[in-house]
mmCIF file of C-alpha atoms in Angstrom:
data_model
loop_
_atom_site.group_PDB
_atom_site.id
_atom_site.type_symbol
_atom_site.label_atom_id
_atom_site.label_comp_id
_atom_site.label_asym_id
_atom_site.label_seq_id
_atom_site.Cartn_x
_atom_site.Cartn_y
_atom_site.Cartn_z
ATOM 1 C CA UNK A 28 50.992 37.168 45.514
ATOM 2 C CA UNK A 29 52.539 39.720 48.131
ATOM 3 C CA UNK A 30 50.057 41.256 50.439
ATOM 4 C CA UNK A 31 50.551 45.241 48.455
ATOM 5 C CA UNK A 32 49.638 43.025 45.421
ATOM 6 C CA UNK A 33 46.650 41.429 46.726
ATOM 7 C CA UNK A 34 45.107 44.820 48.327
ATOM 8 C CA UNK A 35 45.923 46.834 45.541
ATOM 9 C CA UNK A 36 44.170 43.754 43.382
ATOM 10 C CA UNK A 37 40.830 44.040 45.770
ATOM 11 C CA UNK A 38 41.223 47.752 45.440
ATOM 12 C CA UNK A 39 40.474 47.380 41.712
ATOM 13 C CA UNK A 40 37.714 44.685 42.041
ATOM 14 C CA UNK A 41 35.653 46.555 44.548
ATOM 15 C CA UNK A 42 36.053 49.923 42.167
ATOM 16 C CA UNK A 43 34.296 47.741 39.333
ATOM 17 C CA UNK A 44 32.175 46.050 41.456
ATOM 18 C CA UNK A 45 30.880 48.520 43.714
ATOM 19 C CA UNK A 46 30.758 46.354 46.155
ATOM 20 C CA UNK A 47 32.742 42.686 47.100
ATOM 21 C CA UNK A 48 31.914 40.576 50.499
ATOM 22 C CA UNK A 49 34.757 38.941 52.448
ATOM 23 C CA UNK A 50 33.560 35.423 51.535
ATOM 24 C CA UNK A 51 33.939 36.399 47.780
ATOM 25 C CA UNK A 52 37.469 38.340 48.053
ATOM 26 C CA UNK A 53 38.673 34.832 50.109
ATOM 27 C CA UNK A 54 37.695 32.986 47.756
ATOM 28 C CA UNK A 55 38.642 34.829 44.789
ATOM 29 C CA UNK A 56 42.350 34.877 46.629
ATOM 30 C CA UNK A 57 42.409 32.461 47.891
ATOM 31 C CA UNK A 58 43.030 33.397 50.763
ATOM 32 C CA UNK A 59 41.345 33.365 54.523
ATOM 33 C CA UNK A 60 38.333 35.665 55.423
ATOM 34 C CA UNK A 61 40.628 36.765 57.822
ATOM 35 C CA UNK A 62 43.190 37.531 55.679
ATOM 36 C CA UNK A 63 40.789 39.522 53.563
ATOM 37 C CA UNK A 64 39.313 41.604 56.606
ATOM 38 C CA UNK A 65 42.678 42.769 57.602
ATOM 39 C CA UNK A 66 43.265 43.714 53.846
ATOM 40 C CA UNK A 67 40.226 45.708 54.022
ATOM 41 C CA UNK A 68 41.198 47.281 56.864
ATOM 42 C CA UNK A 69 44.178 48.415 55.290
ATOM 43 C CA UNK A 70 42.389 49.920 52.299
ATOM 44 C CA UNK A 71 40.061 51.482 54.588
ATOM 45 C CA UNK A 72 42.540 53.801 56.589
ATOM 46 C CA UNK A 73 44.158 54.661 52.794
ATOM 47 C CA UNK A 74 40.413 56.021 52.501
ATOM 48 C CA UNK A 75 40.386 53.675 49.106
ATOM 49 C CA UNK A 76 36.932 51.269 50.663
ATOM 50 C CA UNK A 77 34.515 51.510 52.694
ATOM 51 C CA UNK A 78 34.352 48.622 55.363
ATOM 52 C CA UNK A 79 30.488 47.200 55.676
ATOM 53 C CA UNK A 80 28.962 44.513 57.459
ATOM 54 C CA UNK A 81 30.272 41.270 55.824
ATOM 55 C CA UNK A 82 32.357 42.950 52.827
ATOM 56 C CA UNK A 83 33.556 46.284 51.793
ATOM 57 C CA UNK A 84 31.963 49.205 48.845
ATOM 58 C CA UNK A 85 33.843 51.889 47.127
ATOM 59 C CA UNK A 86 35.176 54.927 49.735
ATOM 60 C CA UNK A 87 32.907 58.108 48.621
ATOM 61 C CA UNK A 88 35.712 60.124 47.534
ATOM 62 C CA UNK A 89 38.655 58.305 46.733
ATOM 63 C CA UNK A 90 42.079 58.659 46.643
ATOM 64 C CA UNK A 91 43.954 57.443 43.960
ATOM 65 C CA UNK A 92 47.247 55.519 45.084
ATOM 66 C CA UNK A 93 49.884 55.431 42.204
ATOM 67 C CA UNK A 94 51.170 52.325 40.746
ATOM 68 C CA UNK A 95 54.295 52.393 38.072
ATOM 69 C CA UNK A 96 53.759 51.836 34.651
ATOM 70 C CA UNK A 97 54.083 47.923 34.441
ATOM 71 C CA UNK A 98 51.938 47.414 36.824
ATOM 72 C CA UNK A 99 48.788 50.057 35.396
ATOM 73 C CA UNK A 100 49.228 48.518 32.443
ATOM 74 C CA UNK A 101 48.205 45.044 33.310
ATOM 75 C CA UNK A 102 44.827 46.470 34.548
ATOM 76 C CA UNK A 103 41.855 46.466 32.952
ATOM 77 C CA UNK A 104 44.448 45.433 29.661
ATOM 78 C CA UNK A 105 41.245 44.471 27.709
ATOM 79 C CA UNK A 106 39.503 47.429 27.954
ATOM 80 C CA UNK A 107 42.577 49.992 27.352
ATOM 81 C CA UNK A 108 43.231 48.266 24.416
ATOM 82 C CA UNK A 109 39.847 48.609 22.665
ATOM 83 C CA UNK A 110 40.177 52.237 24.056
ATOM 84 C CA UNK A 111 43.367 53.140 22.261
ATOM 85 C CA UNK A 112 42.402 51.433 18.532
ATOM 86 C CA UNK A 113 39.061 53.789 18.972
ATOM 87 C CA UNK A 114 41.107 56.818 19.741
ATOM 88 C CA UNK A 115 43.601 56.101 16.451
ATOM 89 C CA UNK A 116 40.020 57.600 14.552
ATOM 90 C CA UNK A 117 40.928 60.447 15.959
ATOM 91 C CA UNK A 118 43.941 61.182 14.828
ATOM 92 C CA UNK A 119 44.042 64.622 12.543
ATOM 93 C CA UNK A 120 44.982 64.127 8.784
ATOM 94 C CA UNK A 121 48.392 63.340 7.335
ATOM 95 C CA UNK A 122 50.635 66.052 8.458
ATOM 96 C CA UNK A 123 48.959 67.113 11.921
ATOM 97 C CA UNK A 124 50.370 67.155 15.147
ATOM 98 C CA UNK A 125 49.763 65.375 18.150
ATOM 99 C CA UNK A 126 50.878 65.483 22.123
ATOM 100 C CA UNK A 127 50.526 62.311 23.401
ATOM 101 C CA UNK A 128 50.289 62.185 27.492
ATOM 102 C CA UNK A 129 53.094 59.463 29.058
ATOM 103 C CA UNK A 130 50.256 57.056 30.956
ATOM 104 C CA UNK A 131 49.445 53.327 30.281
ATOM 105 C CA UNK A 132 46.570 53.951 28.028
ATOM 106 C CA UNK A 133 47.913 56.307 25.649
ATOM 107 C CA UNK A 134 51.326 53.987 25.422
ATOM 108 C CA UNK A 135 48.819 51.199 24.190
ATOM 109 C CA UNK A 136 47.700 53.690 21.412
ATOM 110 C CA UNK A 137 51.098 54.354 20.667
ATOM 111 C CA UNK A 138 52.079 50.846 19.924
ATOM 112 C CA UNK A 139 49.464 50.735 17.509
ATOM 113 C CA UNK A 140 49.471 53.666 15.430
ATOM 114 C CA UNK A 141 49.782 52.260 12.261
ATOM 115 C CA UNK A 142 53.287 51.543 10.588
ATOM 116 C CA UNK A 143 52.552 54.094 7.475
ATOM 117 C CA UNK A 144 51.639 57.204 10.078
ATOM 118 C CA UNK A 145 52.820 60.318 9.496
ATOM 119 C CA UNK A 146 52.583 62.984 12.111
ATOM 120 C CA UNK A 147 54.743 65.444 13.728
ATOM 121 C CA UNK A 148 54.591 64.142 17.590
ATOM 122 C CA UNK A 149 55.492 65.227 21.042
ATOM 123 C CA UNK A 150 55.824 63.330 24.150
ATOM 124 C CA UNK A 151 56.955 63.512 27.644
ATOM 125 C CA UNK A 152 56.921 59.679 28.263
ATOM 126 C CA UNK A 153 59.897 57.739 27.595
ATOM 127 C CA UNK A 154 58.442 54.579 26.657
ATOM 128 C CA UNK A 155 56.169 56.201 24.267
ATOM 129 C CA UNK A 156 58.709 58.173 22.558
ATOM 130 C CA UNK A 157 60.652 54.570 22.234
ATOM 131 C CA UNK A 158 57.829 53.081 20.278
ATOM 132 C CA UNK A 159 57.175 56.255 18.288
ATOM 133 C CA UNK A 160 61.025 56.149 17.383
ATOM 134 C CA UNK A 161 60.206 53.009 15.307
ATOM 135 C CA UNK A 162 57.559 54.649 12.937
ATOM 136 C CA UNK A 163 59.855 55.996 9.661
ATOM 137 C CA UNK A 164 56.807 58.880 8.939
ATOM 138 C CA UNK A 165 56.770 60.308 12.701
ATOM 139 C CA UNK A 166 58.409 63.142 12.970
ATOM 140 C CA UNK A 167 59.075 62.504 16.942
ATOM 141 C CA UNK A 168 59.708 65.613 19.463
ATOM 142 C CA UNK A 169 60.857 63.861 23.144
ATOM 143 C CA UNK A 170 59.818 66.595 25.870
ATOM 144 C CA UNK A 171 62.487 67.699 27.914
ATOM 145 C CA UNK A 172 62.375 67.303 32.167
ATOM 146 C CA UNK A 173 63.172 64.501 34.887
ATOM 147 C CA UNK A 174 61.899 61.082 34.571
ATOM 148 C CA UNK A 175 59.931 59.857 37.056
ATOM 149 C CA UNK A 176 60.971 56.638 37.690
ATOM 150 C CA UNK A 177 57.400 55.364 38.666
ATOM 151 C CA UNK A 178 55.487 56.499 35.425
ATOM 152 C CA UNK A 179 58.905 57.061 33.403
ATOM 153 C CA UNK A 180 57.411 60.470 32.597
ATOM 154 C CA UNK A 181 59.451 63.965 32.128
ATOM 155 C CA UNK A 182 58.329 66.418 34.214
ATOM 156 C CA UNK A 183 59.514 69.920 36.083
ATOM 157 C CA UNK A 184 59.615 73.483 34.935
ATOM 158 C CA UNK A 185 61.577 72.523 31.776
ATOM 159 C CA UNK A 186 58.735 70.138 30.677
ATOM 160 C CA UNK A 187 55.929 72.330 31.491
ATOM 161 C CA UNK A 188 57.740 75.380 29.685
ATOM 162 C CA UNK A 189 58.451 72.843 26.571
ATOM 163 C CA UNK A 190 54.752 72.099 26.134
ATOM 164 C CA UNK A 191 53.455 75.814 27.094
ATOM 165 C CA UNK A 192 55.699 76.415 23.567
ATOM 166 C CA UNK A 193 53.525 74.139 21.540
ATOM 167 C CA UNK A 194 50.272 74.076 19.721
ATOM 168 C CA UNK A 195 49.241 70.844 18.677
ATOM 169 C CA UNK A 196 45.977 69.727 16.473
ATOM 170 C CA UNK A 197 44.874 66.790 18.957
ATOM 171 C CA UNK A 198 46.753 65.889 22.496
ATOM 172 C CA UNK A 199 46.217 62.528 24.169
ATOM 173 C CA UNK A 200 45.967 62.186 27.873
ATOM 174 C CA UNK A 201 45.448 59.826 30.523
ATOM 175 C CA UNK A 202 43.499 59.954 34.061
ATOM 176 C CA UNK A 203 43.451 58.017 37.265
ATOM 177 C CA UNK A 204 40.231 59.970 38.252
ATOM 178 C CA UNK A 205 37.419 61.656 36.884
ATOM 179 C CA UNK A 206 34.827 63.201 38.782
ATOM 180 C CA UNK A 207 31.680 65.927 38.343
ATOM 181 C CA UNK A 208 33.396 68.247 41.234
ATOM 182 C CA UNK A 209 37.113 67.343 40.814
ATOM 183 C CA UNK A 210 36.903 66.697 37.573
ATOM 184 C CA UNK A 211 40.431 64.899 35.694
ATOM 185 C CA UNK A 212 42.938 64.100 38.103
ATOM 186 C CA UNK A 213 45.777 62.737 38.668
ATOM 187 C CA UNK A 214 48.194 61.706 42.158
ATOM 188 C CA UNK A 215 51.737 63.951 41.553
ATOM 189 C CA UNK A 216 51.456 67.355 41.156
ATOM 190 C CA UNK A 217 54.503 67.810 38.339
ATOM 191 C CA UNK A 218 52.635 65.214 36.441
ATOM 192 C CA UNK A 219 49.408 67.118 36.648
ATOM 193 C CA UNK A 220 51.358 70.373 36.034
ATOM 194 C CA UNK A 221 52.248 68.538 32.623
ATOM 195 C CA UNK A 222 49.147 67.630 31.767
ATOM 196 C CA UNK A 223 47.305 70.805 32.402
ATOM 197 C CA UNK A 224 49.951 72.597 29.953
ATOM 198 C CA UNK A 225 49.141 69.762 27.124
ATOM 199 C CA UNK A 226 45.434 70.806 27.256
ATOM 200 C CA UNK A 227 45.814 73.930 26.912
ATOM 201 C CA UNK A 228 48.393 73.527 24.312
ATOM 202 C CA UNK A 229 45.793 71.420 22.030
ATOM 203 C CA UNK A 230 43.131 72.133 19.480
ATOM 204 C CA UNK A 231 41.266 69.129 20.277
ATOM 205 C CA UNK A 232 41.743 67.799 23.754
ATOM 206 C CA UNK A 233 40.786 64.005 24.010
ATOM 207 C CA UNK A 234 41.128 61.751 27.550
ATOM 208 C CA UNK A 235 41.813 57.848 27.291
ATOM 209 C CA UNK A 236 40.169 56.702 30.260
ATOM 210 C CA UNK A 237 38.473 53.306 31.699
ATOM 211 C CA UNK A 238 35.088 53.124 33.270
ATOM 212 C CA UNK A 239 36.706 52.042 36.561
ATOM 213 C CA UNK A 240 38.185 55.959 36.268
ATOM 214 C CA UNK A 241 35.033 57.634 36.701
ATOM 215 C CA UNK A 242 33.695 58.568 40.190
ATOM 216 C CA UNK A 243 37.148 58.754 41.428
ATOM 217 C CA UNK A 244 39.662 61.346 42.801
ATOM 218 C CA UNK A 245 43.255 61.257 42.339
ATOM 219 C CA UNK A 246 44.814 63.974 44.544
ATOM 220 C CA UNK A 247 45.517 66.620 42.088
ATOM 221 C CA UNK A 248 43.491 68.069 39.062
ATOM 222 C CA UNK A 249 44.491 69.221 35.752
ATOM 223 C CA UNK A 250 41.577 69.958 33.809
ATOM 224 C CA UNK A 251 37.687 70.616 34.638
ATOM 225 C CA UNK A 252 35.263 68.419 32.758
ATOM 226 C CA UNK A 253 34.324 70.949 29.977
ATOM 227 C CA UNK A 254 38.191 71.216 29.127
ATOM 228 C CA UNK A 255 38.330 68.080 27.645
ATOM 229 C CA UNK A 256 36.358 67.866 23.860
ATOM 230 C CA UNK A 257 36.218 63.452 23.664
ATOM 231 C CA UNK A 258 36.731 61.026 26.621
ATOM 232 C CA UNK A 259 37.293 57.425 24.527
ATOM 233 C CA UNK A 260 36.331 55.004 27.627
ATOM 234 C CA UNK A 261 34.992 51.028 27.758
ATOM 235 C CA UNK A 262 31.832 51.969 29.383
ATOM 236 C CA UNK A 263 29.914 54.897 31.825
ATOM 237 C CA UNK A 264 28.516 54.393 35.033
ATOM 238 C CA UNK A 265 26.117 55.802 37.243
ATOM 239 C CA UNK A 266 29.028 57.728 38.954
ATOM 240 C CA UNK A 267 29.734 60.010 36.177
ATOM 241 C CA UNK A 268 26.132 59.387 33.697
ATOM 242 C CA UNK A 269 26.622 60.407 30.380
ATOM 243 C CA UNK A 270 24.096 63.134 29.991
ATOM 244 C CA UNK A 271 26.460 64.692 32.907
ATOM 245 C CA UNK A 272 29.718 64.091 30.304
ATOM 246 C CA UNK A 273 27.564 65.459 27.234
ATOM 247 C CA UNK A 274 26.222 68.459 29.499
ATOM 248 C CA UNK A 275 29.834 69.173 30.001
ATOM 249 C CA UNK A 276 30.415 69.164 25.909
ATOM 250 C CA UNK A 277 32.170 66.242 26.038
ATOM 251 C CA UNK A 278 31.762 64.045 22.714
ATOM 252 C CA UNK A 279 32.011 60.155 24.484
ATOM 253 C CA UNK A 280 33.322 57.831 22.690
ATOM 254 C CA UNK A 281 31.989 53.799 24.163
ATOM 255 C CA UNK A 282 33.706 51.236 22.580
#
């Protein structure tokens, strides 16, 4: 495992955990306590932990570092994939439309909307619109834009001016961060311009989202919590309580 790898591994366990000591990241990695403090140290100054005697807890406000598509999608796989089979009960009727976000979580519902599905959908993410291509009832709509070779997502004016055309019954989005004061977030602004054009292009506006999501900050937001009608998530935590989500008119979805 390259050094990036393992930080941006310990990154993700301490964001679960709330907490991790060196003697449990060494051993973990495998790796000396040394090794692990200078890790830390690194994760520190990118504001993503907190150093503290003998380990390391989650920074206050966080800053979401992006990671391409592969590599999202291995994390928390478990969890995203019981997410995305509870969000396909939320699909509208026969018929309806849908925008589905480009993001690792919404590609896992993509691959398994069933093979008899028949919707009129619109995406800006290339691998999404590849699976969709496969279903004979989709009527599929591929957003127009650059690709972002990190999230292979369209984006730009052309996107955003595609989607501001639309109205969908029920759009599905992704998040790196959601918080009470920043609310849904994500790190590139023409990705967030996107996204902030599909929910307010939607009916029904419904977020995909992990527990280890909540309480953080990516650098941009795109919608404030009471935009959002369902957040379909693995868990919630005592950084973003659900009475907070439910005061906010959010329907959540635990699966």
């Amino acid at each position: 495992m390259y050094a990036e790898e393992r930080q941006q591994a310990i990154a993700e366990l301490v964001q679960a955990r709330g907490r991790a000591s060196v003697n449990e990241l060494a051993k973990d990695f495998a790796v000396t306590t040394e090794t692990v403090r200078r890790d830390l140290s690194v994760l520190e100054v990118a504001r993503i932990v907190r150093r503290v005697h003998g380990g390391a807890v989650r920074a206050a406000s966080v800053v979401v570092t992006e990671r391409g598509l592969d590599e999202r999608d291995a994390t928390q796989a478990r969890e995203k994939e019981r997410i995305a089979r509870a969000a396909l009960g939320l699909l509208p009727a026969d018929g309806g439309s849908v925008l589905i976000d480009a993001g690792s979580s919404t590609g896992r519902f993509a691959d398994l909307l069933p093979l008899d599905t028949r919707l009129a959908a619109f995406t800006h993410g290339v691998p999404i619109a590849s699976r969709l291509a496969a279903l004979p009832g989709v009527e599929l709509h591929l957003l127009p834009g650059r690709v972002r070779t990190t999230t292979q997502a369209a984006v730009g004016s052309e996107t955003v001016q595609a989607v501001e055309n639309l109205r969908v019954d029920v759009a599905f989005l992704g998040a790196n961060g959601i918080s009470v004061e920043h609310g849904f977030s994500t790190p590139d602004p023409e990705e967030a311009a996107v996204k902030r054009a599909i929910v307010r292009a939607a009916r029904r506006v419904v977020v995909l989202a992990d527990s280890t999501k909540f309480g953080l900050d990516a650098t941009v937001s795109f919608a404030l919590l009471e935009d959002v009608d369902v957040v379909v998530t693995d868990a919630v935590t005592a950084d973003l309580p659900l009475n907070v989500l439910r005061d906010a008119g959010i329907e959540v979805v635990i699966v």
